[in-house]
XYZ file of C-alpha atoms in Angstrom:
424
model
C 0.000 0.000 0.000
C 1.624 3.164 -1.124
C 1.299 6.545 0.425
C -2.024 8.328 0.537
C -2.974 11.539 0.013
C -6.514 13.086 -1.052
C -7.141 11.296 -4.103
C -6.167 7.963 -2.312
C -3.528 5.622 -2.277
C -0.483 6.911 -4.618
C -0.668 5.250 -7.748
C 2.323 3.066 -9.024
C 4.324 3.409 -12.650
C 2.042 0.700 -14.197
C -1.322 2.270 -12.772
C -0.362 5.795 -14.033
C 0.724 4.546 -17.810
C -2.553 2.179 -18.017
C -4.756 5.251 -17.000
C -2.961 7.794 -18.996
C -3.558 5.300 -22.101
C -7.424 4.666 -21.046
C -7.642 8.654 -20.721
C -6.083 8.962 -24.237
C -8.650 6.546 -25.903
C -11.282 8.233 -24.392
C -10.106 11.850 -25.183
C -10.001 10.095 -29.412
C -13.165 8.881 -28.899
C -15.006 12.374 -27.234
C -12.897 14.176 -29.989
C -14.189 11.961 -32.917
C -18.047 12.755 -30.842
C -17.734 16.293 -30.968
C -16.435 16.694 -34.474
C -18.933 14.332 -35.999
C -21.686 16.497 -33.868
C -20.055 19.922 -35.061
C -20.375 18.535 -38.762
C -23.934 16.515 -38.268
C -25.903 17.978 -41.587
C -28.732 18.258 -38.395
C -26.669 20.826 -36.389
C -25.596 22.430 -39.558
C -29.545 23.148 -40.326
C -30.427 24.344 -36.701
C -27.562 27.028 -36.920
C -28.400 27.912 -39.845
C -32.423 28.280 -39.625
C -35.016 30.807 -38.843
C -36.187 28.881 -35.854
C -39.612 29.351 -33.819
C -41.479 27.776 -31.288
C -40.143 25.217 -28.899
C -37.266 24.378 -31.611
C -35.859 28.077 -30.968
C -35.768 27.687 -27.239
C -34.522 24.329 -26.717
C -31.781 24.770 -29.781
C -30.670 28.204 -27.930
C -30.496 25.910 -24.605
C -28.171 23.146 -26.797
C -25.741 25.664 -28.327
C -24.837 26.903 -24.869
C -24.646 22.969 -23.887
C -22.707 22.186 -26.803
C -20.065 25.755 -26.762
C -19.663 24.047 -22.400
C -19.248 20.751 -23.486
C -15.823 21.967 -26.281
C -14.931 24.177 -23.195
C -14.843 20.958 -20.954
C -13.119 19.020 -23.458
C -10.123 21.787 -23.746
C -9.657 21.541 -19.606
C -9.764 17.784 -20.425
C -7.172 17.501 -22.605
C -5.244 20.341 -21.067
C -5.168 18.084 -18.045
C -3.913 14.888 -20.076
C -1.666 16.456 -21.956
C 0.052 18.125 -18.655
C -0.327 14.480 -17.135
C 1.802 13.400 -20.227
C 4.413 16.216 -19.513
C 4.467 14.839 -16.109
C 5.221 11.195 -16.870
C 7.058 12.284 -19.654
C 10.218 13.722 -17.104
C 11.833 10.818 -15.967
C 11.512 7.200 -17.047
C 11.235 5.659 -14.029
C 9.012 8.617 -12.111
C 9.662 9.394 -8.470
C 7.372 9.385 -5.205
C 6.617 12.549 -6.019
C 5.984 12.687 -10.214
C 3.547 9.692 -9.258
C 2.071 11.755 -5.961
C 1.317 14.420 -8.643
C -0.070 12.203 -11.474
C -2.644 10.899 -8.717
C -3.672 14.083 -7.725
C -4.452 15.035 -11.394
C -5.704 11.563 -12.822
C -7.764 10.652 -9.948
C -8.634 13.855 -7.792
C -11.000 17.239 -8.541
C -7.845 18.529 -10.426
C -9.913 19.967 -13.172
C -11.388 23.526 -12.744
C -13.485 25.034 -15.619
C -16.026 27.733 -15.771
C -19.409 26.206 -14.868
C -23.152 27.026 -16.336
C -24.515 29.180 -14.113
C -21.459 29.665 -11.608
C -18.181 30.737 -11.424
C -16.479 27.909 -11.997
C -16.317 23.616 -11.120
C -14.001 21.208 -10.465
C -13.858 17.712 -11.512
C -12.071 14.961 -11.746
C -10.987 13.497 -15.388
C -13.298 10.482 -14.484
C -16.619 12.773 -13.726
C -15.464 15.091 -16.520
C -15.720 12.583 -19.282
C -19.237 11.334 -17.284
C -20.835 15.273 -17.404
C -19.210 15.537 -21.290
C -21.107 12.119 -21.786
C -24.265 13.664 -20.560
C -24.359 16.808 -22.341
C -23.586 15.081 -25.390
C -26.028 12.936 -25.109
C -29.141 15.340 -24.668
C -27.275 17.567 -27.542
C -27.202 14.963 -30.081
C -30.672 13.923 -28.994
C -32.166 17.328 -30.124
C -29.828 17.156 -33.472
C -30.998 14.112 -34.401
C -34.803 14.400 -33.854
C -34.655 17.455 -35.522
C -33.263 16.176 -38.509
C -35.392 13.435 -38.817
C -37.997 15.553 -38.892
C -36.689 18.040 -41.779
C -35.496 14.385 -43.418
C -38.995 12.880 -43.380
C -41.714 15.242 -43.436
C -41.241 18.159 -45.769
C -40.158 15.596 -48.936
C -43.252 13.791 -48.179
C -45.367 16.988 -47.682
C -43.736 18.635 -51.172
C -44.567 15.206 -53.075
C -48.398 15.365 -51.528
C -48.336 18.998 -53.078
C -47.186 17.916 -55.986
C -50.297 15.345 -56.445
C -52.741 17.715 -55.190
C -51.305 19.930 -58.296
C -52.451 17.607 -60.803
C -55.327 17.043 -58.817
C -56.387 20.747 -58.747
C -56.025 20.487 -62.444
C -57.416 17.768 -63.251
C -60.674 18.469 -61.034
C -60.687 22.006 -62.663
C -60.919 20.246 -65.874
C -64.641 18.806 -64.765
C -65.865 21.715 -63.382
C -64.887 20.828 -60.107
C -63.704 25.024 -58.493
C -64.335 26.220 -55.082
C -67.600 27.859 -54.268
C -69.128 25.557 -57.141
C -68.335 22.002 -55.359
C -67.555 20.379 -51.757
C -64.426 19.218 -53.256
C -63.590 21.988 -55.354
C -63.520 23.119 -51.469
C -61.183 20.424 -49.743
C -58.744 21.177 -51.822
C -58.689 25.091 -51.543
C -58.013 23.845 -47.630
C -55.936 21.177 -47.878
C -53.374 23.549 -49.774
C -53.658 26.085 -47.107
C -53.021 23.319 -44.506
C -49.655 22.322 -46.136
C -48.214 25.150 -47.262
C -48.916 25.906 -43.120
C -47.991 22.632 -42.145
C -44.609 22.736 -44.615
C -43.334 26.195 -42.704
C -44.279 25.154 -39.636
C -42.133 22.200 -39.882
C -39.142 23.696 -41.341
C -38.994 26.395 -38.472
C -39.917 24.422 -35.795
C -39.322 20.674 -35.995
C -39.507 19.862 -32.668
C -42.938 20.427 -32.404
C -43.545 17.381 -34.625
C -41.407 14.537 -33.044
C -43.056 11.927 -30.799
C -39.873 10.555 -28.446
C -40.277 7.166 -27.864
C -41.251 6.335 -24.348
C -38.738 4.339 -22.557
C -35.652 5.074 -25.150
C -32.483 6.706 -24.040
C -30.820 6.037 -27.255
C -29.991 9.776 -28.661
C -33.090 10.226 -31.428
C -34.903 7.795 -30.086
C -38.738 8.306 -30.976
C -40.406 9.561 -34.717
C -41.880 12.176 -36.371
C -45.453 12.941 -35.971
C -47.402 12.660 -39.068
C -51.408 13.305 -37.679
C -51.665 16.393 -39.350
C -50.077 15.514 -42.694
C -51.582 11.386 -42.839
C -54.921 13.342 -42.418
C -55.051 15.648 -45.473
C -53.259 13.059 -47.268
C -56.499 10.905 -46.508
C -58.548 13.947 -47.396
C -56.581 14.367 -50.841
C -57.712 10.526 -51.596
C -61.463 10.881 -50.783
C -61.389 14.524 -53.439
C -59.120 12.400 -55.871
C -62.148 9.732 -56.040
C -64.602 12.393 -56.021
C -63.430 13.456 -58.959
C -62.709 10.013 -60.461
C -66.348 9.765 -60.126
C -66.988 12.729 -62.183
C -64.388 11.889 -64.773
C -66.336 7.684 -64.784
C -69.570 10.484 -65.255
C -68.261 12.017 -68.005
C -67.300 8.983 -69.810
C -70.567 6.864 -69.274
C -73.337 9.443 -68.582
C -75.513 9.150 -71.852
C -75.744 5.041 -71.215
C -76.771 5.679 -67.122
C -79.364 8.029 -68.658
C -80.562 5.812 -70.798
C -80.807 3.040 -68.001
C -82.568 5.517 -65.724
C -85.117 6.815 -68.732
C -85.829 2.795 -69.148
C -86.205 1.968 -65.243
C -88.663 4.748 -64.726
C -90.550 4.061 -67.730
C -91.110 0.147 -66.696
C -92.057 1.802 -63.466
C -94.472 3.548 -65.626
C -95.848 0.905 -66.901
C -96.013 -1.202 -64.104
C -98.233 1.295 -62.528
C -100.373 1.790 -65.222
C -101.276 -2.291 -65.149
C -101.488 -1.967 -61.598
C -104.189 0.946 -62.517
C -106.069 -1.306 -64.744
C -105.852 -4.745 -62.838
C -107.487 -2.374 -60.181
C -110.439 -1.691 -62.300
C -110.638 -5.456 -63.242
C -110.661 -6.197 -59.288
C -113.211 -3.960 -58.478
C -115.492 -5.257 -61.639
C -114.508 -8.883 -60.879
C -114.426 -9.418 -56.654
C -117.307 -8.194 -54.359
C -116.449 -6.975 -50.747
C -112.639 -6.560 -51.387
C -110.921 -3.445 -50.461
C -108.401 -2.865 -53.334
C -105.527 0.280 -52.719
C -105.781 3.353 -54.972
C -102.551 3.213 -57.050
C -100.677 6.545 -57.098
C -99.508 8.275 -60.489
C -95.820 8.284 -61.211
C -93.504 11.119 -59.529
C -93.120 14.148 -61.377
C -90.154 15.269 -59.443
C -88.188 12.573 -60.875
C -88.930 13.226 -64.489
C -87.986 16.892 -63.485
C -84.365 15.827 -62.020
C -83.981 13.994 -65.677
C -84.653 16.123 -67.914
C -82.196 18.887 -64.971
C -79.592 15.530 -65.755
C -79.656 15.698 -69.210
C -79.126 19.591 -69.075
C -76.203 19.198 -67.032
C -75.025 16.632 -69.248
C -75.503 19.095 -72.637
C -73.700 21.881 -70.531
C -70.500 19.453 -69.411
C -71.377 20.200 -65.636
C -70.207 16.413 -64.783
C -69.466 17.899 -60.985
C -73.553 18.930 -60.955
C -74.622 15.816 -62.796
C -72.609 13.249 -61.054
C -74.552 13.401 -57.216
C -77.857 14.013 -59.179
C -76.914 10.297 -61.138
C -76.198 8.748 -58.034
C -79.339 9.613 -56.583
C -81.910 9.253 -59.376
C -80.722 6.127 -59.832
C -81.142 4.968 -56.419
C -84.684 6.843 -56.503
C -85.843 5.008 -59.895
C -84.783 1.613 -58.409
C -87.011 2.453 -55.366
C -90.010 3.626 -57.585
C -89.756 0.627 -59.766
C -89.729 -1.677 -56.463
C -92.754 0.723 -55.412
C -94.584 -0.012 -58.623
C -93.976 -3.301 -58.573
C -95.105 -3.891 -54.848
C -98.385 -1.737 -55.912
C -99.463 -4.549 -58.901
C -98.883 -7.084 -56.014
C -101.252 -5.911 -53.760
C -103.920 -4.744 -56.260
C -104.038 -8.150 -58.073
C -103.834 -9.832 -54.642
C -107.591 -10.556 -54.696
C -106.941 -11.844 -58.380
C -104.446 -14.254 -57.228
C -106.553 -15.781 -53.962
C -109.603 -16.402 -56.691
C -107.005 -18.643 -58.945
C -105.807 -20.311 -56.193
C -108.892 -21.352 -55.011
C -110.162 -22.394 -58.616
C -106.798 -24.565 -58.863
C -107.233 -26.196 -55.263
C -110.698 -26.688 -56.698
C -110.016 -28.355 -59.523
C -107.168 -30.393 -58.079
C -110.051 -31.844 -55.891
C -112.498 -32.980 -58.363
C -109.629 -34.486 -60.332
C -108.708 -36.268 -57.174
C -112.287 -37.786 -56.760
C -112.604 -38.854 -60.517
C -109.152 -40.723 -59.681
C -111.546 -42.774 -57.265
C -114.676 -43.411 -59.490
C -116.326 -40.805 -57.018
C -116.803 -37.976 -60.003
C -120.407 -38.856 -60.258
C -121.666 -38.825 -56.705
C -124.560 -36.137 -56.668
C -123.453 -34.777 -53.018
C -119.907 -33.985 -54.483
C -121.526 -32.756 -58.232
C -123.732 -30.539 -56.235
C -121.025 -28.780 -53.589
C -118.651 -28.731 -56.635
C -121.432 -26.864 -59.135
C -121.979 -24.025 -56.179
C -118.220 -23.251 -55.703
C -117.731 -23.263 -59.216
C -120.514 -20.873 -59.751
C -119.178 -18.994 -56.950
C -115.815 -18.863 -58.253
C -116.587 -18.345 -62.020
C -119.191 -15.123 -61.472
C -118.722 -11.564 -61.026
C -118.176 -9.893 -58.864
C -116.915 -12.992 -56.885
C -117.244 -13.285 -52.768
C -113.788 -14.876 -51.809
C -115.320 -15.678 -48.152
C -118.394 -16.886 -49.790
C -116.309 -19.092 -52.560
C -113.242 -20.125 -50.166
C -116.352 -21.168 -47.367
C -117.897 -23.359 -50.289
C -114.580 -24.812 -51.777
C -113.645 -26.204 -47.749
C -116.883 -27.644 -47.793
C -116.486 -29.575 -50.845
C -112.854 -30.622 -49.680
C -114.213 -31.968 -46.539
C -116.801 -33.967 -48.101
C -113.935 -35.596 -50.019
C -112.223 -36.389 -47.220
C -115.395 -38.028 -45.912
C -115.923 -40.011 -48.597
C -112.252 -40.891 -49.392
C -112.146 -41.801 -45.368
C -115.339 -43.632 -46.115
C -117.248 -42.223 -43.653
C -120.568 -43.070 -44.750
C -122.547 -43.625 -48.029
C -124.855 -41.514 -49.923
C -128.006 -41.987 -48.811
C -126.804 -41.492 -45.285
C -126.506 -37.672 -46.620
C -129.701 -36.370 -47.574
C -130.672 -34.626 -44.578
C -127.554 -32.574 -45.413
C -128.209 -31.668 -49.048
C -132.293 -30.449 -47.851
């Protein structure tokens, strides 16, 4: 055990020359830091920008840091290289060369002028732990900034770029502002980048997300809300007007289609109209629905389509197409559903004549087509069914009677004569 002093026990020859050889590595390696910091393209951008915003106050907080941390390194290699000089006298150093190297490698023999004070001491050892530090948070701030500048103003020029040919291509249909929603979107989504493009490029900061947890310098990413959201917006105008342009090209054929749906809707409502005088002529006690007239309003948006059409105002006549021809499918279905319930009445009458017939055919099958009690119910549903106007409670009451008295008879439950008091 050697001799002690403040810094602890005197260190030997060997101790001295493997500490002033750590201390030399570490002085390349906080050298090759600092220059590669001084020449990051990042730091190069922050001195050289019109900064704003939390960028400005934090970079202003970092230069100071970083103009500390080259001060720090100078009293750190001032101190090495007088540590050299030292071991440098003799080749085999005496008590008191290594008394002095421990005093200056291990003890607060560094004094440099502190942030905020006078001045600090340190040893080598917490000197290279405080330059550590302060490089760390600097390059931290330098490298989220750049990412930002790196990532978000390429992407936000090459989304201006396609809402150019956007803007002239929806200018093309018609598509301007005060004339069309879109036409609208993309007077703001230009204001919203060219806001969101200087925003970024004077203060970066204020779009970088750190990454929770990380203490790697840079660790985290740039935030993209505001430009992934008018980048979305851009998409749903760019379809919008891909709709008008798939207008353009196909509108006289979707006219067509809607003149012919509307027309069959027409026409279905006219038969409807007629099978509703039949119903009324041909059934008794039947309440039939009045069948409406076709829409004028949607003639009148056709004939506003096909005006659009002559005058090559696809963005008008594109939402008008959409909805007539959802609005002629619906009238058709209406039409359609009105001839349904109007020749309901129709369609019970058949059905009972069929069941009717499918009966007597039935009986005939078993030699039964001439028994008088079956000719007889048979004859009354029959004329019940085949006069007008026809009672379908009346005819569908007779036609159950005659089907029971087939099952009776097919059941053989009882014979003719056993019936008469039923026929008087």
């Amino acid at each position: 055990m050697g001799v002690t002093d403040p810094a602890g026990p005197v260190m030997d020859r060997d101790e001295v020359d493997r500490a002033l050889a750590r201390l030399g590595q570490e002085h390349e390696a906080i050298e090759t830091s600092l220059l590669a910091l001084q020449d990051h393209a990042g730091r190069r951008l922050l001195e050289g920008a019109e900064l704003a915003g939390v960028t400005k106050e934090r970079w202003q907080v970092t230069e100071a840091r970083i103009t500390l941390l080259w001060g720090y390194f100078d009293a750190y290699a001032d101190a090495l290289r007088a540590a050299r000089e030292i071991r440098a006298r003799r080749r085999w150093s005496s008590r008191e060369d290594l008394q002095e190297l421990t005093e200056l490698l291990r003890g607060p023999s560094v004094t440099v002028a502190g942030n905020g004070r006078l001045s600090e001491s340190f040893s080598l050892a917490a000197l290279v732990d405080r330059m550590n530090e302060l490089y760390a948070t600097s390059l931290d701030l330098v490298v989220a900034a750049d990412a930002v500048w790196s990532a978000l103003p390429a992407r936000i020029d090459l989304l201006a770029a396609e809402l150019q040919r956007t803007r002239a291509l929806a200018h093309s249909v018609g598509v301007r502002p005060g004339e069309h929603p879109a036409g609208d979107d993309l007077e703001r989504i230009t204001r919203t980048l060219t806001r969101l493009r200087e925003d970024v490029v004077s203060d970066p900061l204020a779009f970088w997300v750190p990454a929770e947890g990380s203490s790697a310098p840079g660790g985290g990413r740039p935030d993209t809300l505001v430009y992934d959201r008018e980048a979305r917006a851009l998409e749903d105008v760019r379809r919008e007007i891909d709709a008008v342009l798939t207008v353009r090209q196909d509108a006289e054929a979707r006219l067509i289609r809607l003149r012919d749906v509307l027309s069959r809707a027409d026409r279905t409502l006219a038969e409807a109209r007629t099978a509703r005088g039949e119903v009324l002529a041909k059934i008794a006690a039947t309440e039939v629905p009045v069948v409406s007239g076709p829409p004028t309003v949607l003639q009148e948006q056709l004939a506003t389509a096909a005006e659009y059409r002559r005058q090559a105002q696809w963005h008008r006549l594109s939402p008008l197409l959409e909805s007539l021809e959802q609005k002629a499918e619906d009238e058709l279905l209406r039409a359609r559903e009105s001839l349904t319930a109007v020749t309901a009445p129709l369609a019970v009458r058949a059905e009972l004549r069929g069941r009717l017939d499918a009966y007597r055919a039935k009986v005939a099958r078993h030699g039964l087509a001439e028994d008088p009690f079956l000719v007889e119910r048979y004859d009354a549903a029959r004329r019940m069914l085949w006069s007008a106007p026809c009672d379908l409670r009346v005819a569908e009451q007779a036609v159950l009677r005659y089907q029971q008295l087939v099952a009776e008879l097919l059941g053989g439950a009882g014979a003719p004569e056993d019936r008469k008091g039923e026929q008087s």
